[in-house]
PDB file of C-alpha atoms and ligand atoms in Angstrom:
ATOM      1  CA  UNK A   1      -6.478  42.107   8.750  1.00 58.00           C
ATOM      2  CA  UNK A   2      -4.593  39.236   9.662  1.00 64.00           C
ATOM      3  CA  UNK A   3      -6.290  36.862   7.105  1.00 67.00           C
ATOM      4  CA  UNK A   4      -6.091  39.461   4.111  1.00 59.00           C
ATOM      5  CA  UNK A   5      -2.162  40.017   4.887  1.00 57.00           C
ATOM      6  CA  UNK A   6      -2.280  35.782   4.556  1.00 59.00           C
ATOM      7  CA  UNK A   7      -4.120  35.479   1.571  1.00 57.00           C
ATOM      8  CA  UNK A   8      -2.047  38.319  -0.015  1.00 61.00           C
ATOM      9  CA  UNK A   9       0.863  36.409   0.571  1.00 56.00           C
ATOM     10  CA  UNK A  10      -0.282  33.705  -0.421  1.00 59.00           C
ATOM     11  CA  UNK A  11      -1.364  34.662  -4.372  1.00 57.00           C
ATOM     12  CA  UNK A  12       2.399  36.767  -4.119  1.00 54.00           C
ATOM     13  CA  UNK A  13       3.783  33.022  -3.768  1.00 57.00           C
ATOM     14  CA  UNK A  14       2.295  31.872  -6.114  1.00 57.00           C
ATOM     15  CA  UNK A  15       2.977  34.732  -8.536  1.00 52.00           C
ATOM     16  CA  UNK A  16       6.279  34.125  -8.364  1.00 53.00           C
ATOM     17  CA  UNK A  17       6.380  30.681  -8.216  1.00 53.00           C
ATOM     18  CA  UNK A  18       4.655  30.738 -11.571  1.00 52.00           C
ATOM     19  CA  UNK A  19       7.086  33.525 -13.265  1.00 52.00           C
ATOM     20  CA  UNK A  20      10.099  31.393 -12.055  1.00 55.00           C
ATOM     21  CA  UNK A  21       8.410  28.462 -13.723  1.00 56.00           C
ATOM     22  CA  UNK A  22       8.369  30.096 -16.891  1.00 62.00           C
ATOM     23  CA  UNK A  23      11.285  32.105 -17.079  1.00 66.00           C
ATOM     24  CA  UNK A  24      14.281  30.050 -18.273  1.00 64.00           C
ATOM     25  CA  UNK A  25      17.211  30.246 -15.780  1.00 64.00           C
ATOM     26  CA  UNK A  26      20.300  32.313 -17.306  1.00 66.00           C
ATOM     27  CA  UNK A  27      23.029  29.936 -17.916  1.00 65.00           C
ATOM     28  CA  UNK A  28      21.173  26.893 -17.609  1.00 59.00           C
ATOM     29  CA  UNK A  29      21.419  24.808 -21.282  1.00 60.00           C
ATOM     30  CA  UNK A  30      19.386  21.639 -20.576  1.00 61.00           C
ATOM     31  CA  UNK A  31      17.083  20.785 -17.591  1.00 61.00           C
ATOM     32  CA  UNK A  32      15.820  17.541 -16.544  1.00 61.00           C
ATOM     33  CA  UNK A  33      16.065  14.797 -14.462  1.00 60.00           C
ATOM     34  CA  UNK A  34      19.923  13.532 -13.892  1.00 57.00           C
ATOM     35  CA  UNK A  35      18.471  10.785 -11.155  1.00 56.00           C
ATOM     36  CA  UNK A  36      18.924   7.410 -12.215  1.00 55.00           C
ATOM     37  CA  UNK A  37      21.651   5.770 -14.664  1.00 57.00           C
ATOM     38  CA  UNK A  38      24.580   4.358 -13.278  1.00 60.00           C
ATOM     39  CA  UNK A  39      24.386   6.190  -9.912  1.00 60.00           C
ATOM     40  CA  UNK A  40      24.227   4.436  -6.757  1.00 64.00           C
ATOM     41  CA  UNK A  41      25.457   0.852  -8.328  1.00 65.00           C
ATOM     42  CA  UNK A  42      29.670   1.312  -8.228  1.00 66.00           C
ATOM     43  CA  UNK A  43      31.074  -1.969  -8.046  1.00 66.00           C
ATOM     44  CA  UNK A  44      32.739  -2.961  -5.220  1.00 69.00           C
ATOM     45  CA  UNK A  45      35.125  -6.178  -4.932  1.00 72.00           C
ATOM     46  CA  UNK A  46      33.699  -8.361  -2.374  1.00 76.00           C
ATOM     47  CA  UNK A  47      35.290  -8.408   0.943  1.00 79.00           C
ATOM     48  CA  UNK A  48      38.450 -10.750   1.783  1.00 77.00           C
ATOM     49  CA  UNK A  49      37.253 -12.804   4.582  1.00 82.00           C
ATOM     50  CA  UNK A  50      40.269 -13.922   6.320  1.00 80.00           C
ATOM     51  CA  UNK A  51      40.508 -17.552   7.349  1.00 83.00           C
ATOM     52  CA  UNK A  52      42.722 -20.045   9.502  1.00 85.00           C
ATOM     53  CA  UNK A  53      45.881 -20.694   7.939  1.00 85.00           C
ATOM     54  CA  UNK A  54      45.816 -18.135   5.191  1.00 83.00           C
ATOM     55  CA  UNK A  55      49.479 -17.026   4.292  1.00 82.00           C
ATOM     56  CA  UNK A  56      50.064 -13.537   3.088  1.00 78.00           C
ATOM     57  CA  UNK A  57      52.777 -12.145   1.548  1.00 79.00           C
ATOM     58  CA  UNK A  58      53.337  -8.540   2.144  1.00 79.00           C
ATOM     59  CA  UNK A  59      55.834  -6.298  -0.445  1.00 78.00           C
ATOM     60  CA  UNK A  60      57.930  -3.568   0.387  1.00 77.00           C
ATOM     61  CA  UNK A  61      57.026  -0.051   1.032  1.00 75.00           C
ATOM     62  CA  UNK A  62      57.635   1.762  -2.039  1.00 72.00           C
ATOM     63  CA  UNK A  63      59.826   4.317  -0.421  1.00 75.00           C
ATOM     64  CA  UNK A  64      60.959   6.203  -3.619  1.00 79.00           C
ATOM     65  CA  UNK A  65      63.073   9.557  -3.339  1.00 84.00           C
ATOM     66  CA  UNK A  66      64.728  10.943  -6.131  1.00 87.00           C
ATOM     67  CA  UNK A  67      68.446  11.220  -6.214  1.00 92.00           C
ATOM     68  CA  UNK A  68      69.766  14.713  -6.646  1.00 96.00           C
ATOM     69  CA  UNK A  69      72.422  16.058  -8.793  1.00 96.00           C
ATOM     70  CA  UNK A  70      75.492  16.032  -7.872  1.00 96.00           C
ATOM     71  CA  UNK A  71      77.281  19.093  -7.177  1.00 96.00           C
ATOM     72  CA  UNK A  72      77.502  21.906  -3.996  1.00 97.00           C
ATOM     73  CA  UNK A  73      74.683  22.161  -1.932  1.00 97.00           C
ATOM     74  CA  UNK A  74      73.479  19.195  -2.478  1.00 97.00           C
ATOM     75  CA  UNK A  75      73.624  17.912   1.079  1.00 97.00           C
ATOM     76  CA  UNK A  76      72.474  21.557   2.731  1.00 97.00           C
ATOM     77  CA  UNK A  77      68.891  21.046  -0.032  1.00 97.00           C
ATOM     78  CA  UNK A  78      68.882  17.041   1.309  1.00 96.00           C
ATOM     79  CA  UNK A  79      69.248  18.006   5.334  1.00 96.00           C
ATOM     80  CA  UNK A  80      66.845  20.990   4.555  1.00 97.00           C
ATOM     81  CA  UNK A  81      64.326  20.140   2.165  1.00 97.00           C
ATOM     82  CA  UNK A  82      63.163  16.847   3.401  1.00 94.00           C
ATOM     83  CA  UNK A  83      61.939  17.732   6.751  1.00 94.00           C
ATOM     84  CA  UNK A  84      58.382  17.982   5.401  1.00 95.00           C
ATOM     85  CA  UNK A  85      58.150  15.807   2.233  1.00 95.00           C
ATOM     86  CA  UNK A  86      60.491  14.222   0.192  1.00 93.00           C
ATOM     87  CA  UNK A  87      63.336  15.971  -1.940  1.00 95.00           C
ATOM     88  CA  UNK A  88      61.218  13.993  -5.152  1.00 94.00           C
ATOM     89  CA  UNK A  89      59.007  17.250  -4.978  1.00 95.00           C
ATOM     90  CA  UNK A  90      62.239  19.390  -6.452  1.00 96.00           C
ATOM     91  CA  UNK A  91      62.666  16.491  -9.533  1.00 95.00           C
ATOM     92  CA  UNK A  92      59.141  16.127  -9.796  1.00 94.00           C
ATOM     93  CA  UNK A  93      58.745  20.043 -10.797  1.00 96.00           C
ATOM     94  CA  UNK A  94      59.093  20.876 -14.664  1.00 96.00           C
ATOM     95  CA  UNK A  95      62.055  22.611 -14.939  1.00 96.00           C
ATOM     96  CA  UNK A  96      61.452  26.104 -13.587  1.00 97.00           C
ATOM     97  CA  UNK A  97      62.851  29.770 -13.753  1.00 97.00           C
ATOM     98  CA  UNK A  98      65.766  30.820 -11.557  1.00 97.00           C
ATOM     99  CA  UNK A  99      63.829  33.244  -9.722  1.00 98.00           C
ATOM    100  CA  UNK A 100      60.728  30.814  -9.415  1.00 98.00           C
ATOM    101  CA  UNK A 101      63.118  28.439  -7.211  1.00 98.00           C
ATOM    102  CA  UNK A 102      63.796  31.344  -5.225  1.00 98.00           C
ATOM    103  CA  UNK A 103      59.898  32.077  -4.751  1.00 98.00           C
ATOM    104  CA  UNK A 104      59.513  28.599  -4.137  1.00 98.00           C
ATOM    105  CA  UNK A 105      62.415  28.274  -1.549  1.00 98.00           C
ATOM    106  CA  UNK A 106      61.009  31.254   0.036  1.00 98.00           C
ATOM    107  CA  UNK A 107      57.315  30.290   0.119  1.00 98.00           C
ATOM    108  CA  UNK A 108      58.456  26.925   1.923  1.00 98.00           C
ATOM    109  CA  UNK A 109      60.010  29.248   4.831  1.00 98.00           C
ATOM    110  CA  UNK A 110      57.127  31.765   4.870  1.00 98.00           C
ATOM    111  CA  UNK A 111      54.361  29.753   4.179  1.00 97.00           C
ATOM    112  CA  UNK A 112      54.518  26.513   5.779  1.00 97.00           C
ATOM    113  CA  UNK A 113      57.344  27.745   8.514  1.00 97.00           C
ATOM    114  CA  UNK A 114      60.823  25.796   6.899  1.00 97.00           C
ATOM    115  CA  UNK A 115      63.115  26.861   9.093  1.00 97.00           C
ATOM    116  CA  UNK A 116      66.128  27.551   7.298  1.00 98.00           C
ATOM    117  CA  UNK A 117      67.833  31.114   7.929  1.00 97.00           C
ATOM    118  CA  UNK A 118      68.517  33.248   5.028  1.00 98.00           C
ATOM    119  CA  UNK A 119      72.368  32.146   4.599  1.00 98.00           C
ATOM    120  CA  UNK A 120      71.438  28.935   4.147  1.00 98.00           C
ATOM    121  CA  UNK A 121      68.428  29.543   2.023  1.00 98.00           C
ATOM    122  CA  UNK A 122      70.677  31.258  -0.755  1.00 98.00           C
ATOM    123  CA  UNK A 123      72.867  28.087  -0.876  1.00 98.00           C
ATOM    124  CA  UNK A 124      69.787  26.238  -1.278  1.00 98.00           C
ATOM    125  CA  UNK A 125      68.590  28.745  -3.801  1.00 98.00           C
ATOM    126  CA  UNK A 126      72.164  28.536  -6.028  1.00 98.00           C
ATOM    127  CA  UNK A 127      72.113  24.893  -6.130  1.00 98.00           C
ATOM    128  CA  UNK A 128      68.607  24.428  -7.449  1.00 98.00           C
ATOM    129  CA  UNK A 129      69.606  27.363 -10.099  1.00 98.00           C
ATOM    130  CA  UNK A 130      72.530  25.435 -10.802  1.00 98.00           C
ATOM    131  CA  UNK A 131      70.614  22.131 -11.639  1.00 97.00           C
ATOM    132  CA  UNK A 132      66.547  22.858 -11.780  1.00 97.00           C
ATOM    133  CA  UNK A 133      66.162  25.560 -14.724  1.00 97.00           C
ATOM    134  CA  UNK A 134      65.706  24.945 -18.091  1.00 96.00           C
ATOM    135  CA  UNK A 135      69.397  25.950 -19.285  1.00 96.00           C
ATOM    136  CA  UNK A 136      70.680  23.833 -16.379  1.00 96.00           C
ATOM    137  CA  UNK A 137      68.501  20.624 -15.376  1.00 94.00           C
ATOM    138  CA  UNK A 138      70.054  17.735 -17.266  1.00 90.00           C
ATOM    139  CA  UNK A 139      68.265  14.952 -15.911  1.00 77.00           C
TER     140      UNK A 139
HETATM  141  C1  HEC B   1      58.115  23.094   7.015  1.00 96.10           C
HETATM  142  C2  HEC B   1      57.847  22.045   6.073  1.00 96.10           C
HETATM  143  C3  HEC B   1      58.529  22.148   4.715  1.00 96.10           C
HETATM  144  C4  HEC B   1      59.870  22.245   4.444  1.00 96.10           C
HETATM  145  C5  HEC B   1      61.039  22.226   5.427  1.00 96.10           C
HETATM  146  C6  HEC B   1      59.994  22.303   3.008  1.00 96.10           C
HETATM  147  N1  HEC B   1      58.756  22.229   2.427  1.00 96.10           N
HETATM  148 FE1  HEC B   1      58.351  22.169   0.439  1.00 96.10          FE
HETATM  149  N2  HEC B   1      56.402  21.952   0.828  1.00 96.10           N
HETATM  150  C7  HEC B   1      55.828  21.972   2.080  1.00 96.10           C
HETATM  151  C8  HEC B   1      54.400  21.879   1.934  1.00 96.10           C
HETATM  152  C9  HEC B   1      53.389  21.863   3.082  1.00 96.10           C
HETATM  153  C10 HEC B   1      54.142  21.795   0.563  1.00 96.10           C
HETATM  154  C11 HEC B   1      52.802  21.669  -0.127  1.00 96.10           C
HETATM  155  C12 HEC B   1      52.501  20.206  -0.129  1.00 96.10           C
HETATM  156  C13 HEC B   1      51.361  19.870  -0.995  1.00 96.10           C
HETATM  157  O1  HEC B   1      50.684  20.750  -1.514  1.00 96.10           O
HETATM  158  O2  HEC B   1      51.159  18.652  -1.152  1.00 96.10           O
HETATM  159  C14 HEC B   1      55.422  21.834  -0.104  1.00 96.10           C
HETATM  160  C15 HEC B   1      55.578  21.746  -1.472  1.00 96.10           C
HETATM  161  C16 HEC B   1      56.775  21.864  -2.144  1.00 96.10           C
HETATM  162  C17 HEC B   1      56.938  21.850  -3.582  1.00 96.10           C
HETATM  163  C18 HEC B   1      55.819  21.624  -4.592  1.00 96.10           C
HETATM  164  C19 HEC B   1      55.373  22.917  -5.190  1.00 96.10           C
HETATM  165  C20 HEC B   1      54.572  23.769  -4.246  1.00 96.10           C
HETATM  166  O3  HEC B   1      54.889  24.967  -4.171  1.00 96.10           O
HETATM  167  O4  HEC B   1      53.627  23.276  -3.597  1.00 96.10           O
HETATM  168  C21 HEC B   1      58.262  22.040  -3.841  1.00 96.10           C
HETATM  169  C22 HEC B   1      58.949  22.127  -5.199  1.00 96.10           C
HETATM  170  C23 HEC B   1      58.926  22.148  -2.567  1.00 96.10           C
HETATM  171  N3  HEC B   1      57.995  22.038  -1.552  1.00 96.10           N
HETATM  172  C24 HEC B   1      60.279  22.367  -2.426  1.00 96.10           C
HETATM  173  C25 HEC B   1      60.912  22.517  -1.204  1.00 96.10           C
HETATM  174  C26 HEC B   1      62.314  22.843  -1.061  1.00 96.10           C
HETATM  175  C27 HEC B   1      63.274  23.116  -2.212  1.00 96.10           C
HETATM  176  C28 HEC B   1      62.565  22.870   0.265  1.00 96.10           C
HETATM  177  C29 HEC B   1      63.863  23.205   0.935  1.00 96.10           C
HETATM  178  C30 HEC B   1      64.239  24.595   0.854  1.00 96.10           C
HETATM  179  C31 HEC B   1      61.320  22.557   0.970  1.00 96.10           C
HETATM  180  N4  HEC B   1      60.349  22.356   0.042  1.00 96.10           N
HETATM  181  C32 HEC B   1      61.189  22.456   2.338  1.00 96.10           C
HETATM  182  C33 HEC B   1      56.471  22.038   3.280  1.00 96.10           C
HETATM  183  C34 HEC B   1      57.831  22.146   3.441  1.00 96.10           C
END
């Protein structure tokens, strides 16, 4: 019993093995072998080994951050808004829709826990209306 429930498994295998063989797979354009090429050989630059004497010169930290319009609110969006990241992520937006700032204001207080109370999330909200959209961003 044993041996005929083996075998019978078995021949199933390979029943289906051979129908997947054969039957192209939905979707699938071109088949073949995508070893070799360039994989495997990125460059690398060699390593700097370091030696007595060697002088280095080190630059400054780029420590960019946009400067924000002028105008009210300006200082409640800087003391607010750059807990977390820099104010750059407000200028670095395209300009966007009045209520998308106020989405956005509110997704920084829901989502990832700003906290800024509602009073001061409306002054927040005016000033980037006042400077961000596309009938008021000028720069
Ligand atoms: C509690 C931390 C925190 C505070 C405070 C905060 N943000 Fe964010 N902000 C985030 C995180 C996290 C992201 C997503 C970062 C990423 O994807 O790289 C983000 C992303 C953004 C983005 C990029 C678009 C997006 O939705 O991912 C904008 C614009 C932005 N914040 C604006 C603001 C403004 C305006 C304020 C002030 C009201 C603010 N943030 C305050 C955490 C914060």
């Amino acid at each position: 019993m044993r041996k005929f429930l083996v075998l019978t498994l078995t021949a199933l295998a390979a029943l289906v093995g051979s129908v997947q063989a054969d039957t192209p797979r939905p979707g699938l354009l071109d088949s073949g072998d995508y070893a070799g090429g360039p994989l495997g050989s990125a460059l690398q630059p060699a390593r700097v080994i370091p030696g007595n004497g060697d002088v280095y010169k080190v630059g400054k930290w780029p420590t960019y951050t946009a400067e924000l319009a002028a105008g009210p609110g300006r200082d409640t969006v800087l003391g607010h808004c750059s807990m977390c990241h820099s104010v750059t992520y407000i200028t670095m937006q395209p300009p966007l829709p009045a209520a998308t700032w106020d989405a956005e204001v509110h997704k920084m207080i829901k989502t990832f826990g700003a906290p800024i109370d509602e009073a001061t999330a409306k002054d927040i909200i005016a000033y980037l209306q006042a400077h961000y959209t596309p009938q008021t961003r000028k720069q």
